[in-house]
């Protein structure tokens, strides 16, 4: 009889322990999307392969977007070691947000109407422009029209070079390379004359130690690219991130991040954009 009582008590204790485990066994990730910092982790999407913007290195994650994301996460209540980084390739960004794979994305993510139909954006936090990168000793390209008869490189699948060919320099000789790094090598050895994409991305590549002083930006500002932080449609994170971005600008952290990541390439940034001010 005594044995039965002990066994019953043990069973009751086991049930209570299992119940407590079930109640307290939620994911480390804060699934509420509230950004309150109550959860142990926040998941952030960035680029892994854009030097100066978002890059995964053996030492960790670096770049302007990474610095912005860290600042925002801190204002939401998360320390750096509570951030889970996920690679957000351009074609995957909306799907990742819609599925809840990430809480927000900071990945050279230009705000446009097509994307706004699927996700929400905080910001913008950077106004970039389509530009060209040329050799620092090349004085023959002073305007987009000077790209006529020049070999103009962009990455396969990008429309940047085609846009210049169609609207500004119809005689430009388009060259498609598989990566921006390949374009840079071609630019360095004079196989091509110019590389085109967003000026912020170009500055990030040119700021790498291997290329410092070898290239310069044209400064042509051929388009406006309003970088925003993507969140799931209807997420209350949008307002909280906007507040964090405003603080980052006002306390000087935003300009410090621009200078540290993009300044070595001679990048002359636009002033920090006002929240909600989308330049067409």
XYZ file of C-alpha atoms in Angstrom:
280
model
C 0.000 0.000 0.000
C 2.800 2.316 0.860
C 4.432 1.516 -2.464
C 1.236 2.385 -4.341
C 1.067 5.795 -2.636
C 4.661 6.607 -3.515
C 4.097 5.509 -7.090
C 0.969 7.617 -7.410
C 2.748 10.635 -5.996
C 5.624 10.116 -8.386
C 3.211 9.869 -11.286
C 1.500 13.084 -10.253
C 4.852 14.856 -10.032
C 5.765 13.598 -13.487
C 2.509 14.918 -14.965
C 3.111 18.318 -13.382
C 6.658 18.415 -14.726
C 5.508 17.541 -18.247
C 2.770 20.183 -18.089
C 5.259 22.837 -17.010
C 7.627 21.837 -19.791
C 4.863 22.094 -22.378
C 3.841 25.528 -21.165
C 7.399 26.842 -21.054
C 8.716 25.145 -24.170
C 7.974 27.882 -26.698
C 10.517 28.652 -29.410
C 13.348 30.997 -28.575
C 12.114 33.198 -31.404
C 9.642 35.939 -30.479
C 6.773 34.801 -32.679
C 4.503 37.683 -31.713
C 6.282 40.036 -34.095
C 5.896 42.726 -31.455
C 9.612 43.410 -31.171
C 9.213 43.772 -27.425
C 12.413 41.898 -26.659
C 10.447 39.399 -24.537
C 11.611 36.573 -26.803
C 15.172 35.340 -26.721
C 15.850 35.752 -30.441
C 14.959 38.019 -33.341
C 15.516 36.791 -36.891
C 16.864 39.294 -39.411
C 17.358 38.885 -43.157
C 20.435 40.424 -44.795
C 22.600 39.899 -47.845
C 25.563 37.595 -47.263
C 27.520 38.538 -50.401
C 27.544 42.338 -50.703
C 30.726 43.882 -49.217
C 29.989 47.158 -47.460
C 26.253 46.388 -47.403
C 25.768 42.899 -45.996
C 28.474 40.262 -45.968
C 29.128 37.048 -44.078
C 32.805 36.730 -43.141
C 34.778 34.321 -40.970
C 34.715 36.991 -38.267
C 30.949 37.562 -38.445
C 28.575 39.844 -40.352
C 29.570 43.272 -41.654
C 28.158 46.119 -43.725
C 25.935 49.172 -43.559
C 22.701 47.151 -43.577
C 24.114 44.968 -40.804
C 24.889 48.035 -38.687
C 21.384 49.386 -39.292
C 19.840 46.032 -38.385
C 21.889 45.773 -35.179
C 20.836 49.274 -34.136
C 17.169 48.557 -34.836
C 17.317 45.229 -32.978
C 18.888 46.979 -29.981
C 16.072 49.539 -29.924
C 13.572 46.667 -30.067
C 15.185 45.148 -27.000
C 17.610 42.595 -28.454
C 21.366 42.401 -27.981
C 23.636 41.370 -30.858
C 23.933 37.809 -29.583
C 20.138 37.515 -29.713
C 20.060 38.179 -33.463
C 19.718 35.196 -35.777
C 20.951 36.205 -39.243
C 19.412 34.664 -42.352
C 20.519 35.129 -45.937
C 17.865 37.020 -47.921
C 18.488 36.710 -51.631
C 16.688 39.274 -53.761
C 14.207 36.805 -55.245
C 13.304 35.326 -51.834
C 12.655 38.412 -49.728
C 8.881 38.765 -50.013
C 8.336 35.031 -49.532
C 10.541 34.967 -46.423
C 8.512 37.766 -44.855
C 5.152 36.286 -45.808
C 6.091 32.874 -44.362
C 7.441 34.413 -41.164
C 10.970 33.091 -41.747
C 12.340 36.459 -40.589
C 11.062 39.320 -38.441
C 12.486 41.987 -40.730
C 14.793 42.318 -43.729
C 17.516 44.928 -44.306
C 19.125 43.899 -47.585
C 19.536 46.770 -50.092
C 15.745 46.383 -50.395
C 14.334 49.118 -52.640
C 10.756 50.171 -51.937
C 8.448 49.949 -54.952
C 4.740 49.477 -55.655
C 5.054 45.831 -56.660
C 6.712 44.938 -53.368
C 4.366 47.134 -51.328
C 1.484 44.981 -52.538
C 3.059 42.018 -50.706
C 4.951 43.420 -47.704
C 5.267 46.588 -45.629
C 8.341 48.794 -45.358
C 9.794 50.903 -42.589
C 11.953 53.797 -43.734
C 13.422 54.597 -46.146
C 16.786 54.660 -44.390
C 19.030 55.286 -47.435
C 18.535 56.998 -50.786
C 20.802 55.280 -53.302
C 21.073 55.814 -57.064
C 22.051 53.774 -60.079
C 25.588 54.791 -60.971
C 28.750 53.493 -62.635
C 32.116 52.502 -61.240
C 35.154 53.306 -63.367
C 38.916 53.149 -62.976
C 40.282 55.984 -60.873
C 42.638 57.082 -63.665
C 39.932 57.116 -66.369
C 38.839 60.650 -67.219
C 36.989 59.719 -70.408
C 33.627 58.998 -68.723
C 32.169 62.191 -67.300
C 28.479 61.646 -68.088
C 26.185 58.736 -69.008
C 26.476 59.710 -72.687
C 30.215 58.989 -72.509
C 29.340 55.312 -72.055
C 28.550 55.105 -75.770
C 30.993 52.665 -77.387
C 32.286 51.710 -73.912
C 32.131 48.179 -72.510
C 29.554 48.326 -69.723
C 29.319 45.449 -67.258
C 26.514 44.275 -65.030
C 25.573 40.984 -63.442
C 23.566 38.436 -65.405
C 19.877 38.898 -64.630
C 20.222 42.581 -63.685
C 18.507 45.254 -65.775
C 20.908 48.064 -64.801
C 23.104 47.976 -67.906
C 20.115 47.502 -70.197
C 18.451 50.572 -68.685
C 21.474 52.701 -69.570
C 21.619 51.209 -73.074
C 17.906 51.844 -73.675
C 17.701 55.388 -72.338
C 21.115 57.082 -72.045
C 23.841 55.409 -74.094
C 22.396 53.324 -76.961
C 25.846 52.454 -78.304
C 27.160 51.070 -75.024
C 28.536 47.557 -75.390
C 26.798 45.463 -72.744
C 28.803 42.796 -70.967
C 27.096 40.319 -68.627
C 29.307 38.712 -65.975
C 28.168 36.158 -63.376
C 29.129 38.259 -60.319
C 30.073 41.803 -59.378
C 33.488 40.533 -58.320
C 34.027 39.249 -61.866
C 33.035 42.670 -63.222
C 35.521 44.313 -60.872
C 38.309 42.054 -62.083
C 37.387 42.918 -65.668
C 37.382 46.597 -64.812
C 40.773 46.325 -63.169
C 42.402 44.564 -66.142
C 40.642 46.854 -68.656
C 38.495 44.126 -70.202
C 35.547 46.412 -69.433
C 35.277 50.176 -68.972
C 32.508 50.562 -66.393
C 30.333 48.593 -63.973
C 26.787 49.640 -63.133
C 24.346 49.005 -60.266
C 23.307 50.982 -57.134
C 25.996 53.429 -56.009
C 25.884 52.071 -52.457
C 26.627 48.545 -53.690
C 29.401 49.814 -55.980
C 30.937 51.758 -53.087
C 30.869 48.660 -50.900
C 32.775 46.602 -53.439
C 35.257 49.362 -54.210
C 35.923 49.856 -50.490
C 37.402 46.351 -50.166
C 41.087 46.351 -49.247
C 42.049 44.739 -52.555
C 40.467 47.576 -54.556
C 40.992 50.702 -52.443
C 42.093 53.632 -54.593
C 41.656 51.764 -57.865
C 38.084 52.806 -58.732
C 35.783 55.810 -58.459
C 32.058 56.440 -58.733
C 30.752 58.418 -61.685
C 28.241 60.293 -59.520
C 25.565 60.214 -62.242
C 22.502 59.463 -60.031
C 20.542 57.859 -62.847
C 17.702 56.500 -60.666
C 16.416 56.795 -57.106
C 16.578 53.643 -54.983
C 14.793 54.050 -51.649
C 16.128 51.364 -49.296
C 13.588 50.249 -46.717
C 13.327 47.603 -44.022
C 10.813 44.976 -45.049
C 8.317 43.524 -42.560
C 5.316 41.243 -42.877
C 2.152 42.953 -44.103
C 0.329 44.506 -41.156
C 3.189 43.974 -38.662
C 3.355 46.464 -35.807
C 7.142 46.307 -36.132
C 6.924 48.915 -38.892
C 6.185 51.794 -36.507
C 8.766 50.622 -33.969
C 11.475 50.290 -36.610
C 10.665 53.770 -37.944
C 11.178 55.168 -34.432
C 14.517 53.349 -34.188
C 15.659 54.666 -37.579
C 14.823 58.242 -36.578
C 16.885 57.840 -33.407
C 19.791 56.335 -35.372
C 19.906 59.436 -37.555
C 19.490 61.929 -34.714
C 22.230 60.469 -32.506
C 24.786 60.313 -35.340
C 24.988 56.527 -35.573
C 23.554 56.488 -39.099
C 26.241 58.747 -40.595
C 28.931 56.877 -38.684
C 27.752 53.606 -40.272
C 27.731 55.146 -43.773
C 31.246 56.520 -43.357
C 32.653 53.293 -41.932
C 31.232 50.977 -44.582
C 31.020 53.062 -47.759
C 33.266 56.066 -47.173
C 36.559 54.406 -48.235
C 35.291 54.382 -51.848
C 34.625 58.120 -51.831
C 30.863 57.572 -51.534
C 29.053 60.871 -51.125
C 25.770 59.911 -49.516
C 22.508 61.764 -49.710
C 21.259 63.139 -46.389
C 19.326 60.575 -44.383
C 15.811 60.448 -45.879
C 12.755 61.353 -43.843
C 10.587 58.418 -42.848
C 7.944 57.865 -45.522
C 9.603 60.170 -48.060
C 9.878 57.971 -51.163
C 11.737 59.645 -54.034
C 10.412 58.595 -57.443
